[in-house]
Amino acid sequence: MDLIYLAISATFVNNILLGQYLGNCTFLGVSKKLETAIGMSVAVVFVTILASTFTWSVSAYVLKPYGLEFLQTLTFILIIASLVQLVEIIIKKQSKALYNALGVYLPLITTNCAVMGVALLIAKKELGFIEMLVFSSTSAIGYGLALILFAGHRERLQISAVPQSMQGTAIALVTAGIMALAFMGFKGMAS
């Protein structure tokens, strides 16, 4: 039952994007079209789970046992950047179609603070392996859900009569705030 609460909390209540506002650059940058939001969401889910697994392993088996926790941020940055580059190279060689679909989004993930935020939250909460997998996957799914919903709203806003002073980033931020309030409505389910 604790894993279910962890999953609901990571996906809705403490959404990495709307609840903690990590990943703001990609949130505003790739949410203008639903197609790009879906591509970015898939890439973020894949990389977040992979990066969390590697960073959790390094933290649990190298940094903590040897008292090197002070190197955590630097180590996590290096792992995530290296992992994204390695994934990009492998996908490019193995599957041109998948590379064409995700290739544009993989470099963006290197600088996506949502991936780093999930890794740091896992280390801070000192989650076990199964909890880490649940938390990282549901955090990434929550990111994707918020990004896709936001992209849908932004597409509708493009054809709506929005006052000129509110067009563009202004209405996008107002919409993001309203979505964050809506996600906070799940607070009673899990915390």
Coordinates of N, CA and C in Angstrom, one line a residue:
M1 N 0.8 -1.2 0.0 CA 0.0 0.0 0.0 C 0.9 1.3 0.0
D2 N 2.0 1.2 0.6 CA 2.9 2.4 0.7 C 3.4 2.7 -0.7
L3 N 3.6 1.7 -1.6 CA 4.1 2.0 -2.9 C 3.0 2.7 -3.7
I4 N 1.7 2.3 -3.5 CA 0.6 3.0 -4.2 C 0.5 4.5 -3.8
Y5 N 0.7 4.7 -2.5 CA 0.7 6.1 -2.0 C 1.9 6.9 -2.6
L6 N 3.0 6.2 -2.6 CA 4.2 6.9 -3.2 C 4.0 7.2 -4.7
A7 N 3.4 6.3 -5.4 CA 3.1 6.5 -6.8 C 2.1 7.6 -7.0
I8 N 1.0 7.7 -6.3 CA 0.0 8.7 -6.4 C 0.6 10.1 -6.0
S9 N 1.4 10.1 -5.0 CA 2.0 11.3 -4.5 C 3.0 11.8 -5.6
A10 N 3.8 11.0 -6.1 CA 4.8 11.4 -7.1 C 4.2 11.9 -8.4
T11 N 3.1 11.2 -8.8 CA 2.4 11.6 -10.1 C 1.6 12.8 -10.0
F12 N 0.8 12.9 -8.9 CA -0.2 14.0 -8.8 C 0.1 15.1 -7.8
V13 N 0.2 14.6 -6.5 CA 0.3 15.6 -5.4 C 1.6 16.4 -5.4
N14 N 2.7 15.7 -5.5 CA 4.0 16.4 -5.5 C 4.6 16.3 -6.9
N15 N 3.8 16.6 -7.9 CA 4.2 16.5 -9.3 C 5.5 17.3 -9.5
I16 N 6.5 16.6 -10.1 CA 7.8 17.2 -10.2 C 7.8 18.5 -11.0
L17 N 6.8 18.7 -11.9 CA 6.7 19.8 -12.8 C 5.8 20.9 -12.2
L18 N 4.6 20.5 -11.7 CA 3.6 21.5 -11.2 C 3.7 21.7 -9.7
G19 N 4.1 20.7 -9.0 CA 4.2 20.9 -7.5 C 5.5 21.4 -7.1
Q20 N 6.6 21.0 -7.8 CA 7.9 21.5 -7.4 C 8.6 22.4 -8.5
Y21 N 7.9 22.5 -9.6 CA 8.3 23.4 -10.7 C 9.7 23.1 -11.2
L22 N 10.1 21.9 -11.3 CA 11.4 21.5 -11.9 C 11.2 21.1 -13.3
G23 N 12.0 21.6 -14.2 CA 11.8 21.3 -15.6 C 11.1 22.4 -16.3
N24 N 11.2 23.6 -15.8 CA 10.5 24.8 -16.3 C 10.9 25.1 -17.8
C25 N 12.1 25.0 -18.1 CA 12.6 25.4 -19.5 C 11.9 24.5 -20.5
T26 N 12.0 23.2 -20.4 CA 11.3 22.3 -21.3 C 9.8 22.4 -21.3
F27 N 9.3 22.7 -20.1 CA 7.9 22.8 -19.9 C 7.3 23.9 -20.8
L28 N 7.9 25.0 -20.8 CA 7.5 26.1 -21.6 C 7.9 26.0 -23.0
G29 N 9.1 25.4 -23.2 CA 9.7 25.4 -24.6 C 9.1 24.4 -25.5
V30 N 8.7 23.2 -25.1 CA 8.2 22.2 -26.0 C 6.7 21.9 -25.9
S31 N 6.0 22.8 -25.1 CA 4.6 22.6 -24.9 C 3.7 23.3 -25.9
K32 N 4.3 23.9 -26.9 CA 3.5 24.7 -27.9 C 2.7 23.7 -28.8
K33 N 3.2 22.5 -29.0 CA 2.5 21.6 -29.9 C 2.4 20.2 -29.1
L34 N 1.3 19.6 -29.2 CA 1.0 18.3 -28.5 C 2.0 17.3 -29.0
E35 N 2.4 17.2 -30.3 CA 3.3 16.2 -30.8 C 4.7 16.3 -30.1
T36 N 5.2 17.5 -30.0 CA 6.5 17.7 -29.4 C 6.4 17.4 -27.9
A37 N 5.3 17.7 -27.2 CA 5.2 17.4 -25.8 C 5.1 15.9 -25.6
I38 N 4.5 15.1 -26.4 CA 4.5 13.7 -26.3 C 5.9 13.1 -26.5
G39 N 6.6 13.6 -27.5 CA 8.0 13.1 -27.7 C 8.9 13.4 -26.5
M40 N 8.8 14.6 -26.0 CA 9.6 15.0 -24.9 C 9.2 14.1 -23.6
S41 N 7.9 13.9 -23.5 CA 7.5 13.1 -22.3 C 8.0 11.7 -22.4
V42 N 8.0 11.0 -23.5 CA 8.5 9.7 -23.7 C 10.0 9.7 -23.4
A43 N 10.7 10.7 -23.9 CA 12.2 10.7 -23.6 C 12.5 11.0 -22.2
V44 N 11.7 11.8 -21.5 CA 11.9 12.1 -20.1 C 11.7 10.9 -19.2
V45 N 10.6 10.1 -19.5 CA 10.3 8.9 -18.8 C 11.4 7.9 -18.9
F46 N 11.9 7.7 -20.1 CA 13.0 6.7 -20.4 C 14.3 7.1 -19.6
V47 N 14.7 8.4 -19.8 CA 15.9 8.9 -19.2 C 15.8 9.0 -17.7
T48 N 14.7 9.4 -17.2 CA 14.6 9.5 -15.7 C 14.7 8.2 -15.0
I49 N 14.1 7.2 -15.5 CA 14.2 5.9 -14.9 C 15.6 5.3 -15.0
L50 N 16.2 5.5 -16.2 CA 17.6 5.0 -16.4 C 18.6 5.8 -15.5
A51 N 18.4 7.1 -15.5 CA 19.3 7.9 -14.7 C 19.2 7.7 -13.2
S52 N 17.9 7.5 -12.8 CA 17.7 7.3 -11.3 C 18.3 6.0 -10.9
T53 N 18.2 5.0 -11.7 CA 18.8 3.7 -11.4 C 20.3 3.8 -11.3
F54 N 20.9 4.5 -12.2 CA 22.4 4.6 -12.1 C 22.8 5.5 -10.9
T55 N 22.1 6.6 -10.7 CA 22.5 7.5 -9.6 C 22.2 6.9 -8.3
W56 N 21.1 6.1 -8.2 CA 20.8 5.4 -6.9 C 21.9 4.4 -6.6
S57 N 22.3 3.7 -7.6 CA 23.4 2.6 -7.5 C 24.7 3.3 -7.0
V58 N 25.1 4.3 -7.7 CA 26.4 5.0 -7.3 C 26.3 5.6 -5.9
S59 N 25.1 6.2 -5.6 CA 25.0 6.8 -4.3 C 25.0 5.7 -3.2
A60 N 24.3 4.6 -3.4 CA 24.2 3.6 -2.4 C 25.4 2.7 -2.2
Y61 N 26.1 2.5 -3.3 CA 27.3 1.6 -3.3 C 28.6 2.2 -3.3
V62 N 28.7 3.5 -3.6 CA 30.0 4.2 -3.7 C 30.0 5.4 -2.8
L63 N 29.1 6.4 -3.0 CA 29.2 7.6 -2.2 C 29.0 7.4 -0.7
K64 N 27.9 6.8 -0.4 CA 27.6 6.6 1.1 C 28.6 5.7 1.8
P65 N 28.9 4.6 1.3 CA 29.9 3.7 2.0 C 31.2 4.4 2.3
Y66 N 31.7 5.2 1.3 CA 33.0 5.8 1.5 C 32.9 7.3 2.0
G67 N 31.8 7.7 2.4 CA 31.6 9.0 3.0 C 31.8 10.1 2.0
L68 N 31.4 9.9 0.7 CA 31.6 10.9 -0.3 C 30.3 11.6 -0.7
E69 N 29.4 11.7 0.2 CA 28.1 12.3 -0.1 C 28.3 13.8 -0.7
F70 N 29.3 14.5 -0.3 CA 29.5 15.8 -0.7 C 29.8 15.9 -2.2
L71 N 30.1 14.8 -2.9 CA 30.3 14.8 -4.3 C 29.0 14.4 -5.1
Q72 N 27.9 14.3 -4.4 CA 26.6 13.8 -4.9 C 26.2 14.6 -6.2
T73 N 26.1 15.9 -6.0 CA 25.6 16.7 -7.1 C 26.4 16.6 -8.3
L74 N 27.7 16.8 -8.2 CA 28.7 16.7 -9.3 C 28.6 15.3 -9.9
T75 N 28.6 14.3 -9.1 CA 28.5 12.9 -9.6 C 27.2 12.7 -10.4
F76 N 26.1 13.1 -9.9 CA 24.8 13.0 -10.6 C 24.8 13.7 -11.9
I77 N 25.3 14.9 -12.0 CA 25.4 15.7 -13.2 C 26.2 14.9 -14.3
L78 N 27.3 14.4 -13.9 CA 28.2 13.6 -14.8 C 27.5 12.4 -15.3
I79 N 26.8 11.7 -14.4 CA 26.1 10.4 -14.7 C 25.0 10.8 -15.7
I80 N 24.2 11.8 -15.4 CA 23.0 12.1 -16.3 C 23.5 12.5 -17.7
A81 N 24.5 13.4 -17.7 CA 25.0 13.9 -19.0 C 25.6 12.8 -19.8
S82 N 26.4 11.9 -19.2 CA 27.0 10.8 -19.9 C 26.0 9.8 -20.3
L83 N 25.0 9.6 -19.5 CA 24.0 8.6 -19.8 C 23.2 9.1 -21.0
V84 N 22.8 10.3 -21.1 CA 22.0 10.9 -22.2 C 22.9 10.8 -23.5
Q85 N 24.1 11.1 -23.4 CA 25.0 11.0 -24.6 C 25.1 9.5 -25.1
L86 N 25.3 8.6 -24.1 CA 25.4 7.2 -24.5 C 24.1 6.7 -25.1
V87 N 23.0 7.0 -24.5 CA 21.7 6.6 -25.0 C 21.5 7.2 -26.4
E88 N 21.9 8.4 -26.6 CA 21.7 9.0 -28.0 C 22.6 8.3 -29.0
I89 N 23.8 7.9 -28.6 CA 24.7 7.2 -29.6 C 24.1 5.8 -29.9
I90 N 23.7 5.1 -28.9 CA 23.2 3.7 -29.1 C 21.9 3.8 -29.9
I91 N 21.0 4.7 -29.6 CA 19.8 4.8 -30.4 C 20.1 5.2 -31.8
K92 N 21.0 6.1 -32.0 CA 21.4 6.5 -33.4 C 21.9 5.3 -34.2
K93 N 22.6 4.4 -33.6 CA 23.2 3.3 -34.3 C 22.2 2.1 -34.5
Q94 N 21.4 1.9 -33.5 CA 20.5 0.8 -33.5 C 19.1 1.0 -34.2
S95 N 18.6 2.2 -34.0 CA 17.2 2.5 -34.5 C 17.1 3.9 -35.0
K96 N 17.2 4.0 -36.3 CA 17.1 5.4 -36.9 C 15.8 6.0 -36.7
A97 N 14.7 5.2 -36.8 CA 13.4 5.7 -36.6 C 13.2 6.3 -35.2
L98 N 13.6 5.5 -34.2 CA 13.5 6.0 -32.8 C 14.4 7.2 -32.6
Y99 N 15.6 7.2 -33.2 CA 16.5 8.3 -33.1 C 15.9 9.6 -33.6
N100 N 15.2 9.4 -34.8 CA 14.5 10.6 -35.4 C 13.4 11.1 -34.5
A101 N 12.7 10.1 -33.8 CA 11.6 10.5 -33.0 C 12.1 11.2 -31.7
L102 N 13.1 10.6 -31.1 CA 13.6 11.1 -29.8 C 14.9 12.0 -29.9
G103 N 15.6 11.9 -31.0 CA 16.9 12.5 -31.1 C 16.9 14.0 -30.8
V104 N 15.9 14.7 -31.2 CA 15.8 16.1 -30.9 C 15.6 16.4 -29.4
Y105 N 15.0 15.5 -28.7 CA 14.6 15.7 -27.3 C 15.7 15.2 -26.3
L106 N 16.5 14.3 -26.7 CA 17.6 13.8 -25.8 C 18.6 14.8 -25.4
P107 N 19.1 15.7 -26.3 CA 20.0 16.7 -25.8 C 19.3 17.7 -24.8
L108 N 18.0 17.9 -25.0 CA 17.3 18.8 -24.1 C 17.2 18.2 -22.7
I109 N 17.2 16.9 -22.6 CA 17.1 16.2 -21.3 C 18.4 16.4 -20.5
T110 N 19.5 16.6 -21.1 CA 20.7 16.7 -20.4 C 20.7 17.9 -19.5
T111 N 20.0 19.0 -19.9 CA 19.8 20.2 -19.1 C 18.5 20.3 -18.3
N112 N 17.7 19.2 -18.4 CA 16.4 19.2 -17.7 C 16.6 19.0 -16.2
C113 N 16.2 20.0 -15.4 CA 16.4 19.8 -14.0 C 15.4 18.9 -13.4
A114 N 14.4 18.5 -14.1 CA 13.5 17.5 -13.5 C 14.2 16.1 -13.3
V115 N 15.0 15.7 -14.3 CA 15.7 14.5 -14.1 C 16.7 14.5 -12.9
M116 N 17.4 15.6 -12.8 CA 18.3 15.8 -11.7 C 17.5 15.9 -10.4
G117 N 16.4 16.6 -10.4 CA 15.6 16.7 -9.2 C 15.1 15.4 -8.7
V118 N 14.6 14.5 -9.6 CA 14.2 13.2 -9.2 C 15.3 12.4 -8.5
A119 N 16.5 12.5 -9.2 CA 17.7 11.8 -8.6 C 18.0 12.3 -7.2
L120 N 18.0 13.6 -7.0 CA 18.4 14.2 -5.7 C 17.3 13.9 -4.7
L121 N 16.0 13.9 -5.1 CA 14.9 13.6 -4.1 C 15.0 12.1 -3.7
I122 N 15.4 11.2 -4.6 CA 15.6 9.8 -4.2 C 16.7 9.7 -3.2
A123 N 17.8 10.4 -3.4 CA 18.9 10.3 -2.5 C 18.5 10.9 -1.1
K124 N 17.8 12.0 -1.2 CA 17.4 12.7 0.1 C 16.4 11.9 0.9
K125 N 15.5 11.2 0.2 CA 14.5 10.4 0.9 C 15.1 9.0 1.3
E126 N 16.3 8.7 0.8 CA 16.9 7.4 1.1 C 16.0 6.2 0.8
L127 N 15.5 6.2 -0.4 CA 14.5 5.2 -0.9 C 15.3 3.9 -1.2
G128 N 14.6 2.8 -1.0 CA 15.2 1.5 -1.4 C 15.1 1.3 -2.9
F129 N 15.5 0.2 -3.4 CA 15.6 0.0 -4.9 C 14.1 0.0 -5.5
I130 N 13.2 -0.7 -4.9 CA 11.9 -0.8 -5.5 C 11.2 0.5 -5.3
E131 N 11.3 1.2 -4.2 CA 10.7 2.5 -4.0 C 11.3 3.5 -5.0
M132 N 12.6 3.4 -5.3 CA 13.3 4.3 -6.2 C 12.7 4.1 -7.6
L133 N 12.4 2.8 -8.0 CA 11.9 2.6 -9.3 C 10.4 3.1 -9.4
V134 N 9.7 2.9 -8.4 CA 8.3 3.4 -8.4 C 8.3 5.0 -8.4
F135 N 9.1 5.6 -7.6 CA 9.2 7.0 -7.5 C 9.7 7.6 -8.8
S136 N 10.7 7.1 -9.4 CA 11.3 7.7 -10.6 C 10.3 7.5 -11.8
S137 N 9.7 6.3 -11.9 CA 8.8 6.1 -13.0 C 7.6 7.0 -12.9
T138 N 7.0 7.0 -11.7 CA 5.8 7.8 -11.5 C 6.0 9.3 -11.6
S139 N 7.2 9.7 -11.1 CA 7.5 11.2 -11.2 C 7.6 11.5 -12.7
A140 N 8.3 10.7 -13.5 CA 8.5 10.9 -14.9 C 7.1 10.9 -15.6
I141 N 6.3 9.9 -15.2 CA 4.9 9.9 -15.8 C 4.1 11.1 -15.5
G142 N 4.2 11.5 -14.2 CA 3.6 12.8 -13.8 C 4.0 14.0 -14.6
Y143 N 5.4 14.0 -14.9 CA 5.9 15.1 -15.7 C 5.3 15.1 -17.1
G144 N 5.3 13.9 -17.7 CA 4.7 13.7 -19.0 C 3.2 14.1 -19.0
L145 N 2.5 13.6 -18.0 CA 1.1 13.9 -18.0 C 0.8 15.4 -17.9
A146 N 1.6 16.1 -17.1 CA 1.4 17.6 -16.9 C 1.8 18.3 -18.2
L147 N 2.9 17.8 -18.9 CA 3.4 18.4 -20.1 C 2.4 18.3 -21.2
I148 N 1.8 17.1 -21.3 CA 0.9 16.8 -22.4 C -0.4 17.6 -22.2
L149 N -0.9 17.6 -20.9 CA -2.1 18.4 -20.6 C -1.9 19.9 -20.9
F150 N -0.7 20.4 -20.5 CA -0.4 21.8 -20.8 C -0.3 22.1 -22.3
A151 N 0.3 21.2 -23.0 CA 0.4 21.4 -24.5 C -1.0 21.4 -25.1
G152 N -1.9 20.6 -24.6 CA -3.3 20.6 -25.1 C -3.9 21.9 -24.9
H153 N -3.7 22.4 -23.7 CA -4.3 23.8 -23.3 C -3.7 24.9 -24.2
R154 N -2.4 24.8 -24.4 CA -1.7 25.8 -25.2 C -2.2 25.8 -26.6
E155 N -2.4 24.6 -27.2 CA -3.0 24.6 -28.5 C -4.3 25.2 -28.6
R156 N -5.2 25.0 -27.6 CA -6.5 25.6 -27.6 C -6.4 27.1 -27.4
L157 N -5.4 27.5 -26.6 CA -5.3 29.0 -26.4 C -4.9 29.7 -27.7
Q158 N -4.2 29.0 -28.6 CA -3.8 29.6 -29.8 C -5.0 30.0 -30.7
I159 N -6.1 29.3 -30.6 CA -7.2 29.6 -31.4 C -8.3 30.3 -30.6
S160 N -8.0 30.6 -29.3 CA -8.9 31.3 -28.5 C -8.7 32.8 -28.5
A161 N -9.7 33.6 -28.1 CA -9.6 35.0 -28.1 C -8.9 35.4 -26.8
V162 N -7.6 35.5 -26.8 CA -6.9 35.9 -25.6 C -6.5 37.4 -25.7
P163 N -6.7 38.2 -24.7 CA -6.3 39.6 -24.8 C -4.8 39.7 -25.2
Q164 N -4.5 40.7 -25.9 CA -3.1 40.9 -26.4 C -2.1 41.0 -25.3
S165 N -2.4 41.6 -24.2 CA -1.5 41.7 -23.1 C -1.2 40.4 -22.4
M166 N -2.1 39.4 -22.6 CA -1.9 38.1 -22.0 C -1.4 37.0 -22.9
Q167 N -1.2 37.3 -24.2 CA -0.8 36.3 -25.2 C 0.6 35.9 -24.9
G168 N 0.9 34.6 -25.3 CA 2.3 34.1 -25.2 C 2.6 33.5 -23.9
T169 N 3.7 33.9 -23.3 CA 4.2 33.4 -22.1 C 3.3 33.7 -20.9
A170 N 2.7 34.9 -20.9 CA 1.8 35.4 -19.8 C 0.7 34.4 -19.6
I171 N -0.1 34.1 -20.6 CA -1.2 33.2 -20.5 C -0.7 31.8 -20.2
A172 N 0.5 31.4 -20.7 CA 1.0 30.1 -20.4 C 1.3 29.9 -18.9
L173 N 1.9 31.0 -18.3 CA 2.2 30.9 -16.9 C 0.9 30.9 -16.0
V174 N -0.1 31.6 -16.4 CA -1.4 31.6 -15.7 C -2.0 30.2 -15.8
T175 N -2.0 29.6 -17.0 CA -2.5 28.3 -17.2 C -1.7 27.3 -16.4
A176 N -0.4 27.4 -16.3 CA 0.4 26.5 -15.5 C 0.0 26.6 -14.0
G177 N -0.2 27.8 -13.6 CA -0.6 28.0 -12.2 C -2.0 27.4 -11.9
I178 N -2.9 27.5 -12.8 CA -4.2 26.9 -12.6 C -4.1 25.4 -12.6
M179 N -3.3 24.9 -13.5 CA -3.0 23.4 -13.5 C -2.4 22.9 -12.2
A180 N -1.5 23.7 -11.7 CA -0.8 23.4 -10.4 C -1.9 23.3 -9.3
L181 N -2.8 24.3 -9.3 CA -3.9 24.3 -8.3 C -4.8 23.0 -8.4
A182 N -5.0 22.7 -9.7 CA -5.9 21.5 -9.9 C -5.2 20.2 -9.4
F183 N -3.9 20.1 -9.6 CA -3.1 19.0 -9.2 C -3.0 18.9 -7.6
M184 N -3.1 20.1 -7.0 CA -3.1 20.2 -5.6 C -4.4 19.6 -5.0
G185 N -5.4 19.5 -5.8 CA -6.6 18.9 -5.3 C -6.5 17.5 -4.9
F186 N -5.4 16.8 -5.4 CA -5.2 15.4 -5.0 C -4.5 15.3 -3.6
K187 N -4.2 16.4 -3.0 CA -3.5 16.4 -1.7 C -4.1 15.5 -0.6
G188 N -5.4 15.4 -0.6 CA -6.1 14.6 0.4 C -5.9 13.1 0.1
M189 N -5.5 12.7 -1.1 CA -5.4 11.3 -1.4 C -4.1 10.7 -0.9
A190 N -3.0 11.5 -1.0 CA -1.7 11.1 -0.5 C -0.8 12.3 -0.3
S191 N 0.1 12.2 0.6 CA 1.0 13.4 0.8 C 2.4 13.0 0.9

